[in-house]
Amino acid sequence: MTESTESDVRQASPRVQFPGISPRAYEHPADKGAMATLRTVPGVGDVLKTLNSLFNERAERLMAVASHVRVGPSQYPVLERLRTESAGILDLPRVPKLYVARDPRAVAQTRGIDEPFIVLSTGLVEALDTEALRFVIGHEMGHVLSGHAVLLTLLDRLLRLQRSIAWVPLGVIGLRAVIAALHEWQRKSELSCDRAGLLAGQDPRAALRAHLYLAGATDATQIDIPSFLEQAKEYEEVEDIRDSVIKLLAVESQPHPFAVVRAAQLQRWAASGEYRAILSGDYQRRDGQGESSPLNEDFQGAAKSYKDAWNNSTDPLVKVFSDVGGALSGVADKVFSGFRRSGQQDANGGNGS
């Protein structure tokens, strides 16, 4: 862990606090839609209860205590400061416990249902500067505030269950469908929580440094930021349909969006009016007023997000699906228009007789 003096100097004024902020204020539209869909699926609650009976959450917390270093005033005091400040800025009702686990990979995760907790790997802590770590911890706090820890824990347990019943073909097929749906939601939830991390740190450059490291940068002075962000545009605008198929297959089992894409998405949001409005105090609060949004609004928001992404994409596979969808929509509209005209003519004829 290194001190990010440049960011500290730039952060001369106190960070904005967000009393009572609702996670809906920053959640990605597709994340909202995916969560709304999961809420409407019959039996999800029963599945979760069953998995809870198979896996002991108390045991998971106990293993964290036994295997990792728990962050506190006398252990990793800088991380303790980031933990309490991030929870305070996002106004979490309870500050989640934070652990550091021995792992050379860059890993951060939030788990737990009754009492969520956060785990950072030593690989991540050793590589990132203080303000980039603030972004990462704020990101994980976003998972807690949004209630994502429940589904992330469910996904982990489903993956373990899948491995244990891999010899049952039909069981595997059923689980794969559920796991694929949860992975799609998880990728969207990461975009939401990148926004939470930015709100916690309020430093887009620190967030970018974290994404740079995840993508492979070990020395930021060797990276040209415009060229790095241009990679996201190149990825999104492939012109060969073979590349489109490769993208589709590559992302299927990924728990996170690719780092370059995440970076570009968050930097666009940091430059948006929505982000500036939240900083000025104009955001949805979890005081009950306007907190619950009808499911159809979440679905519409998600649909608009996907539609905008598809319309703006030059990916040939996306264009094929979009063109086919548009053609089918046009045919359907003509068919229904024909039925309407026929119905009107029959009605007029009936009145005349």
CSV table of C-alpha atoms in Angstrom, one decimal:
chain,number,residue,atom,x,y,z
A,1,MET,CA,0.0,0.0,0.0
A,2,THR,CA,1.4,3.4,-1.0
A,3,GLU,CA,0.2,6.9,-0.1
A,4,SER,CA,-1.5,8.7,-3.0
A,5,THR,CA,-0.2,12.2,-2.2
A,6,GLU,CA,-1.4,13.7,-5.5
A,7,SER,CA,-5.0,12.7,-4.8
A,8,ASP,CA,-4.8,13.8,-1.2
A,9,VAL,CA,-3.6,17.2,-2.3
A,10,ARG,CA,-6.4,17.5,-4.9
A,11,GLN,CA,-9.0,16.4,-2.3
A,12,ALA,CA,-8.5,19.7,-0.3
A,13,SER,CA,-12.2,20.1,0.6
A,14,PRO,CA,-14.0,17.5,2.8
A,15,ARG,CA,-15.7,14.8,0.8
A,16,VAL,CA,-19.5,15.1,0.4
A,17,GLN,CA,-21.6,13.0,2.7
A,18,PHE,CA,-24.8,11.3,1.5
A,19,PRO,CA,-27.2,11.0,4.5
A,20,GLY,CA,-29.8,8.4,3.9
A,21,ILE,CA,-28.7,7.7,0.3
A,22,SER,CA,-30.7,5.0,-1.4
A,23,PRO,CA,-28.7,2.5,-3.5
A,24,ARG,CA,-31.3,3.3,-6.2
A,25,ALA,CA,-29.6,6.7,-6.6
A,26,TYR,CA,-26.5,5.1,-8.2
A,27,GLU,CA,-27.5,1.6,-9.4
A,28,HIS,CA,-27.0,0.9,-13.0
A,29,PRO,CA,-30.3,0.6,-14.9
A,30,ALA,CA,-29.6,-3.0,-16.0
A,31,ASP,CA,-28.7,-3.9,-12.4
A,32,LYS,CA,-32.1,-2.6,-11.2
A,33,GLY,CA,-33.9,-4.6,-13.9
A,34,ALA,CA,-32.0,-7.8,-13.1
A,35,MET,CA,-32.7,-7.4,-9.4
A,36,ALA,CA,-36.4,-6.8,-10.1
A,37,THR,CA,-36.5,-9.9,-12.3
A,38,LEU,CA,-35.0,-12.0,-9.6
A,39,ARG,CA,-37.5,-10.7,-7.0
A,40,THR,CA,-40.4,-11.9,-9.3
A,41,VAL,CA,-39.0,-15.4,-9.8
A,42,PRO,CA,-41.1,-17.9,-7.8
A,43,GLY,CA,-39.1,-20.0,-5.3
A,44,VAL,CA,-36.0,-17.8,-5.1
A,45,GLY,CA,-36.6,-17.3,-1.4
A,46,ASP,CA,-37.1,-21.0,-0.8
A,47,VAL,CA,-33.9,-21.8,-2.7
A,48,LEU,CA,-32.0,-19.4,-0.5
A,49,LYS,CA,-33.4,-20.9,2.7
A,50,THR,CA,-32.5,-24.4,1.5
A,51,LEU,CA,-28.9,-23.3,0.6
A,52,ASN,CA,-28.7,-21.6,4.1
A,53,SER,CA,-29.5,-25.0,5.6
A,54,LEU,CA,-26.7,-26.7,3.6
A,55,PHE,CA,-24.1,-24.0,4.3
A,56,ASN,CA,-23.4,-22.5,7.7
A,57,GLU,CA,-22.9,-18.7,7.5
A,58,ARG,CA,-21.6,-18.7,11.1
A,59,ALA,CA,-18.9,-21.1,10.0
A,60,GLU,CA,-17.9,-18.8,7.1
A,61,ARG,CA,-17.5,-15.9,9.5
A,62,LEU,CA,-15.6,-18.0,11.9
A,63,MET,CA,-13.2,-19.1,9.1
A,64,ALA,CA,-12.6,-15.5,8.2
A,65,VAL,CA,-11.7,-14.8,11.9
A,66,ALA,CA,-9.4,-17.9,12.0
A,67,SER,CA,-7.7,-17.4,8.6
A,68,HIS,CA,-7.5,-13.7,7.8
A,69,VAL,CA,-6.4,-10.5,9.5
A,70,ARG,CA,-9.3,-8.5,10.8
A,71,VAL,CA,-8.9,-4.8,10.1
A,72,GLY,CA,-9.1,-2.5,13.1
A,73,PRO,CA,-7.5,0.5,14.9
A,74,SER,CA,-4.4,-1.6,15.7
A,75,GLN,CA,-4.3,-3.8,12.5
A,76,TYR,CA,-4.1,-2.1,9.1
A,77,PRO,CA,-5.1,1.3,10.6
A,78,VAL,CA,-5.1,3.0,7.2
A,79,LEU,CA,-7.6,0.5,5.9
A,80,GLU,CA,-9.6,0.9,9.1
A,81,ARG,CA,-9.8,4.7,8.4
A,82,LEU,CA,-10.9,4.0,4.8
A,83,ARG,CA,-13.5,1.4,6.1
A,84,THR,CA,-15.2,3.8,8.6
A,85,GLU,CA,-15.0,6.8,6.3
A,86,SER,CA,-16.5,5.0,3.3
A,87,ALA,CA,-19.3,3.6,5.4
A,88,GLY,CA,-19.9,7.1,6.8
A,89,ILE,CA,-20.1,8.8,3.4
A,90,LEU,CA,-22.6,6.2,2.1
A,91,ASP,CA,-24.4,6.3,5.5
A,92,LEU,CA,-24.5,2.5,6.0
A,93,PRO,CA,-26.6,1.6,9.0
A,94,ARG,CA,-23.8,-0.8,10.2
A,95,VAL,CA,-20.1,-0.7,9.3
A,96,PRO,CA,-19.2,-4.1,7.8
A,97,LYS,CA,-16.1,-5.9,9.2
A,98,LEU,CA,-13.1,-5.9,6.8
A,99,TYR,CA,-10.5,-8.7,6.5
A,100,VAL,CA,-7.2,-9.0,4.6
A,101,ALA,CA,-6.6,-12.5,3.2
A,102,ARG,CA,-3.3,-14.0,2.0
A,103,ASP,CA,-3.7,-14.2,-1.8
A,104,PRO,CA,-1.4,-12.9,-4.5
A,105,ARG,CA,-4.3,-12.3,-6.9
A,106,ALA,CA,-6.2,-9.0,-6.9
A,107,VAL,CA,-9.4,-9.9,-5.1
A,108,ALA,CA,-12.1,-8.0,-3.2
A,109,GLN,CA,-15.4,-9.6,-2.2
A,110,THR,CA,-18.4,-9.1,0.0
A,111,ARG,CA,-20.1,-12.1,1.5
A,112,GLY,CA,-22.7,-13.0,4.1
A,113,ILE,CA,-26.5,-12.8,4.4
A,114,ASP,CA,-27.2,-11.8,8.1
A,115,GLU,CA,-24.0,-10.0,8.6
A,116,PRO,CA,-22.1,-9.1,5.4
A,117,PHE,CA,-18.3,-8.8,5.6
A,118,ILE,CA,-15.6,-7.7,3.2
A,119,VAL,CA,-12.4,-9.5,2.3
A,120,LEU,CA,-9.4,-7.9,0.4
A,121,SER,CA,-6.5,-9.9,-0.8
A,122,THR,CA,-2.9,-9.0,0.0
A,123,GLY,CA,-2.2,-8.8,-3.7
A,124,LEU,CA,-4.7,-5.9,-3.9
A,125,VAL,CA,-3.6,-4.2,-0.7
A,126,GLU,CA,0.1,-4.3,-1.6
A,127,ALA,CA,-0.4,-3.0,-5.2
A,128,LEU,CA,-2.9,-0.1,-4.8
A,129,ASP,CA,-2.4,3.3,-3.4
A,130,THR,CA,-4.5,4.6,-0.5
A,131,GLU,CA,-7.1,6.4,-2.6
A,132,ALA,CA,-7.4,3.6,-5.1
A,133,LEU,CA,-8.1,1.3,-2.1
A,134,ARG,CA,-10.7,3.8,-0.9
A,135,PHE,CA,-12.5,3.3,-4.2
A,136,VAL,CA,-12.3,-0.5,-3.9
A,137,ILE,CA,-13.6,-0.5,-0.3
A,138,GLY,CA,-16.4,2.0,-1.3
A,139,HIS,CA,-17.2,-0.4,-4.1
A,140,GLU,CA,-17.7,-3.3,-1.6
A,141,MET,CA,-19.7,-1.0,0.7
A,142,GLY,CA,-22.0,-0.5,-2.3
A,143,HIS,CA,-22.6,-4.2,-2.5
A,144,VAL,CA,-23.6,-4.2,1.2
A,145,LEU,CA,-25.9,-1.1,0.8
A,146,SER,CA,-27.6,-2.6,-2.3
A,147,GLY,CA,-28.2,-5.9,-0.7
A,148,HIS,CA,-26.0,-7.7,-3.2
A,149,ALA,CA,-24.2,-9.7,-0.6
A,150,VAL,CA,-27.2,-12.0,-0.3
A,151,LEU,CA,-27.1,-12.9,-4.0
A,152,LEU,CA,-23.3,-13.1,-4.2
A,153,THR,CA,-23.4,-15.5,-1.3
A,154,LEU,CA,-26.1,-17.5,-3.1
A,155,LEU,CA,-24.1,-17.6,-6.3
A,156,ASP,CA,-21.0,-18.9,-4.4
A,157,ARG,CA,-23.1,-21.6,-2.8
A,158,LEU,CA,-24.7,-22.6,-6.1
A,159,LEU,CA,-21.3,-23.0,-7.6
A,160,ARG,CA,-20.2,-25.3,-4.8
A,161,LEU,CA,-23.4,-27.2,-5.1
A,162,GLN,CA,-22.9,-27.6,-8.9
A,163,ARG,CA,-19.5,-29.1,-8.3
A,164,SER,CA,-20.9,-31.5,-5.7
A,165,ILE,CA,-23.7,-32.8,-8.1
A,166,ALA,CA,-21.8,-32.7,-11.3
A,167,TRP,CA,-22.6,-36.4,-11.9
A,168,VAL,CA,-26.3,-35.6,-12.2
A,169,PRO,CA,-26.7,-34.3,-15.8
A,170,LEU,CA,-30.2,-32.8,-15.4
A,171,GLY,CA,-29.2,-31.1,-12.2
A,172,VAL,CA,-26.2,-29.5,-13.8
A,173,ILE,CA,-28.3,-28.2,-16.7
A,174,GLY,CA,-30.8,-26.6,-14.3
A,175,LEU,CA,-28.1,-25.1,-12.1
A,176,ARG,CA,-26.2,-23.8,-15.1
A,177,ALA,CA,-29.3,-21.8,-16.2
A,178,VAL,CA,-29.7,-20.2,-12.7
A,179,ILE,CA,-25.9,-19.6,-12.5
A,180,ALA,CA,-25.8,-18.0,-15.9
A,181,ALA,CA,-28.7,-15.6,-14.9
A,182,LEU,CA,-26.9,-14.7,-11.7
A,183,HIS,CA,-23.6,-14.1,-13.5
A,184,GLU,CA,-25.4,-11.7,-15.9
A,185,TRP,CA,-26.8,-9.9,-12.9
A,186,GLN,CA,-23.4,-9.9,-11.1
A,187,ARG,CA,-21.7,-8.2,-14.0
A,188,LYS,CA,-24.3,-5.4,-14.0
A,189,SER,CA,-24.0,-5.1,-10.2
A,190,GLU,CA,-20.3,-4.5,-10.5
A,191,LEU,CA,-21.0,-1.4,-12.7
A,192,SER,CA,-23.4,-0.2,-10.0
A,193,CYS,CA,-20.8,-0.6,-7.2
A,194,ASP,CA,-18.1,1.1,-9.2
A,195,ARG,CA,-20.4,4.1,-9.0
A,196,ALA,CA,-20.7,3.6,-5.2
A,197,GLY,CA,-16.9,3.4,-5.0
A,198,LEU,CA,-16.6,6.7,-6.9
A,199,LEU,CA,-19.1,8.3,-4.5
A,200,ALA,CA,-17.1,7.1,-1.5
A,201,GLY,CA,-13.8,8.5,-2.9
A,202,GLN,CA,-15.1,11.3,-5.2
A,203,ASP,CA,-11.8,10.9,-7.2
A,204,PRO,CA,-12.3,9.6,-10.8
A,205,ARG,CA,-8.5,9.3,-11.2
A,206,ALA,CA,-8.1,7.0,-8.2
A,207,ALA,CA,-10.9,4.8,-9.6
A,208,LEU,CA,-9.1,4.7,-12.9
A,209,ARG,CA,-5.9,3.7,-11.2
A,210,ALA,CA,-7.7,0.7,-9.7
A,211,HIS,CA,-9.1,-0.3,-13.0
A,212,LEU,CA,-5.6,0.2,-14.7
A,213,TYR,CA,-4.1,-2.2,-12.2
A,214,LEU,CA,-6.8,-4.8,-12.7
A,215,ALA,CA,-6.1,-4.6,-16.5
A,216,GLY,CA,-2.4,-5.1,-16.0
A,217,ALA,CA,-0.8,-1.8,-15.4
A,218,THR,CA,2.0,-2.0,-12.7
A,219,ASP,CA,3.3,1.6,-13.3
A,220,ALA,CA,0.8,4.3,-14.1
A,221,THR,CA,3.5,6.5,-15.5
A,222,GLN,CA,3.9,4.0,-18.4
A,223,ILE,CA,0.2,4.2,-19.3
A,224,ASP,CA,-1.4,6.7,-21.7
A,225,ILE,CA,-4.9,7.2,-20.4
A,226,PRO,CA,-6.6,8.2,-23.7
A,227,SER,CA,-5.0,5.2,-25.4
A,228,PHE,CA,-6.2,2.9,-22.6
A,229,LEU,CA,-9.8,4.2,-22.8
A,230,GLU,CA,-9.6,3.9,-26.6
A,231,GLN,CA,-9.2,0.1,-26.0
A,232,ALA,CA,-12.8,0.0,-24.7
A,233,LYS,CA,-14.1,1.7,-27.8
A,234,GLU,CA,-12.1,-0.7,-29.9
A,235,TYR,CA,-13.6,-3.7,-28.0
A,236,GLU,CA,-17.2,-2.3,-28.3
A,237,GLU,CA,-16.9,-1.5,-32.0
A,238,VAL,CA,-15.4,-4.7,-33.5
A,239,GLU,CA,-16.4,-5.2,-37.1
A,240,ASP,CA,-15.9,-8.9,-37.6
A,241,ILE,CA,-18.8,-11.1,-36.5
A,242,ARG,CA,-16.3,-13.8,-35.5
A,243,ASP,CA,-15.0,-11.4,-32.8
A,244,SER,CA,-18.6,-10.8,-31.7
A,245,VAL,CA,-19.1,-14.5,-31.1
A,246,ILE,CA,-15.8,-14.7,-29.2
A,247,LYS,CA,-16.9,-11.8,-27.0
A,248,LEU,CA,-20.2,-13.6,-26.3
A,249,LEU,CA,-18.5,-16.8,-25.3
A,250,ALA,CA,-15.8,-15.1,-23.3
A,251,VAL,CA,-18.1,-13.1,-21.1
A,252,GLU,CA,-20.6,-15.9,-20.4
A,253,SER,CA,-18.9,-17.2,-17.2
A,254,GLN,CA,-17.2,-14.0,-16.2
A,255,PRO,CA,-18.2,-12.7,-12.7
A,256,HIS,CA,-17.0,-9.2,-13.6
A,257,PRO,CA,-17.1,-7.0,-16.7
A,258,PHE,CA,-13.7,-6.7,-18.3
A,259,ALA,CA,-11.5,-4.1,-16.6
A,260,VAL,CA,-11.1,-1.8,-19.7
A,261,VAL,CA,-14.8,-1.7,-20.2
A,262,ARG,CA,-15.5,-1.0,-16.5
A,263,ALA,CA,-13.1,1.9,-16.6
A,264,ALA,CA,-14.7,3.5,-19.7
A,265,GLN,CA,-18.2,3.0,-18.2
A,266,LEU,CA,-17.3,4.6,-14.9
A,267,GLN,CA,-15.4,7.5,-16.5
A,268,ARG,CA,-18.5,8.3,-18.6
A,269,TRP,CA,-20.7,8.3,-15.5
A,270,ALA,CA,-18.2,10.5,-13.7
A,271,ALA,CA,-18.6,13.1,-16.4
A,272,SER,CA,-22.4,12.8,-16.4
A,273,GLY,CA,-25.0,15.2,-15.0
A,274,GLU,CA,-26.4,12.3,-12.8
A,275,TYR,CA,-23.1,12.1,-10.9
A,276,ARG,CA,-22.9,15.9,-10.4
A,277,ALA,CA,-26.5,16.0,-9.2
A,278,ILE,CA,-25.8,13.4,-6.5
A,279,LEU,CA,-22.7,15.4,-5.4
A,280,SER,CA,-24.9,18.5,-5.1
A,281,GLY,CA,-27.4,16.6,-2.8
A,282,ASP,CA,-30.0,15.8,-5.4
A,283,TYR,CA,-30.4,12.0,-4.9
A,284,GLN,CA,-33.0,9.4,-3.9
A,285,ARG,CA,-33.1,8.7,-0.2
A,286,ARG,CA,-34.0,5.5,1.7
A,287,ASP,CA,-36.5,7.3,3.9
A,288,GLY,CA,-39.4,5.5,2.3
A,289,GLN,CA,-40.5,8.4,0.1
A,290,GLY,CA,-40.0,7.3,-3.5
A,291,GLU,CA,-37.8,4.5,-2.3
A,292,SER,CA,-39.9,1.7,-3.8
A,293,SER,CA,-40.2,1.9,-7.5
A,294,PRO,CA,-42.7,-0.2,-9.5
A,295,LEU,CA,-41.1,-3.2,-11.2
A,296,ASN,CA,-42.2,-2.0,-14.6
A,297,GLU,CA,-40.0,1.1,-14.1
A,298,ASP,CA,-37.0,-1.0,-13.3
A,299,PHE,CA,-37.7,-3.2,-16.4
A,300,GLN,CA,-38.2,-0.1,-18.5
A,301,GLY,CA,-34.9,1.4,-17.3
A,302,ALA,CA,-33.1,-1.8,-18.0
A,303,ALA,CA,-34.6,-2.1,-21.4
A,304,LYS,CA,-33.7,1.5,-22.2
A,305,SER,CA,-30.1,0.8,-21.1
A,306,TYR,CA,-29.8,-2.3,-23.3
A,307,LYS,CA,-31.5,-0.5,-26.2
A,308,ASP,CA,-29.2,2.5,-26.1
A,309,ALA,CA,-26.2,0.2,-25.9
A,310,TRP,CA,-27.4,-1.8,-28.9
A,311,ASN,CA,-28.3,1.3,-30.9
A,312,ASN,CA,-24.9,2.9,-30.3
A,313,SER,CA,-22.9,-0.3,-30.9
A,314,THR,CA,-21.2,-1.1,-34.2
A,315,ASP,CA,-20.7,-4.7,-33.2
A,316,PRO,CA,-21.9,-6.8,-36.2
A,317,LEU,CA,-23.5,-9.5,-34.1
A,318,VAL,CA,-25.4,-6.8,-32.1
A,319,LYS,CA,-26.5,-5.2,-35.4
A,320,VAL,CA,-27.8,-8.5,-36.7
A,321,PHE,CA,-29.9,-9.1,-33.6
A,322,SER,CA,-31.0,-5.5,-33.7
A,323,ASP,CA,-31.9,-5.6,-37.4
A,324,VAL,CA,-33.8,-8.9,-37.0
A,325,GLY,CA,-35.6,-7.6,-34.0
A,326,GLY,CA,-36.5,-4.4,-35.8
A,327,ALA,CA,-37.7,-6.4,-38.9
A,328,LEU,CA,-39.8,-8.7,-36.7
A,329,SER,CA,-41.2,-5.7,-34.9
A,330,GLY,CA,-42.2,-4.1,-38.1
A,331,VAL,CA,-43.8,-7.2,-39.5
A,332,ALA,CA,-45.8,-7.7,-36.2
A,333,ASP,CA,-46.9,-4.1,-36.4
A,334,LYS,CA,-48.2,-4.5,-39.9
A,335,VAL,CA,-50.0,-7.7,-39.0
A,336,PHE,CA,-51.7,-6.1,-36.0
A,337,SER,CA,-52.5,-3.0,-38.0
A,338,GLY,CA,-54.2,-5.3,-40.6
A,339,PHE,CA,-56.2,-6.9,-37.8
A,340,ARG,CA,-57.2,-3.5,-36.5
A,341,ARG,CA,-58.4,-2.3,-39.9
A,342,SER,CA,-60.2,-5.6,-40.5
A,343,GLY,CA,-61.9,-5.2,-37.1
A,344,GLN,CA,-63.0,-1.7,-37.8
A,345,GLN,CA,-64.4,-2.6,-41.2
A,346,ASP,CA,-66.4,-5.5,-39.7
A,347,ALA,CA,-67.7,-3.1,-37.0
A,348,ASN,CA,-68.7,-0.5,-39.6
A,349,GLY,CA,-70.4,-3.2,-41.8
A,350,GLY,CA,-72.3,-4.5,-38.8
A,351,ASN,CA,-73.6,-1.1,-37.9
A,352,GLY,CA,-74.8,-0.6,-41.5
A,353,SER,CA,-76.9,-3.8,-41.5
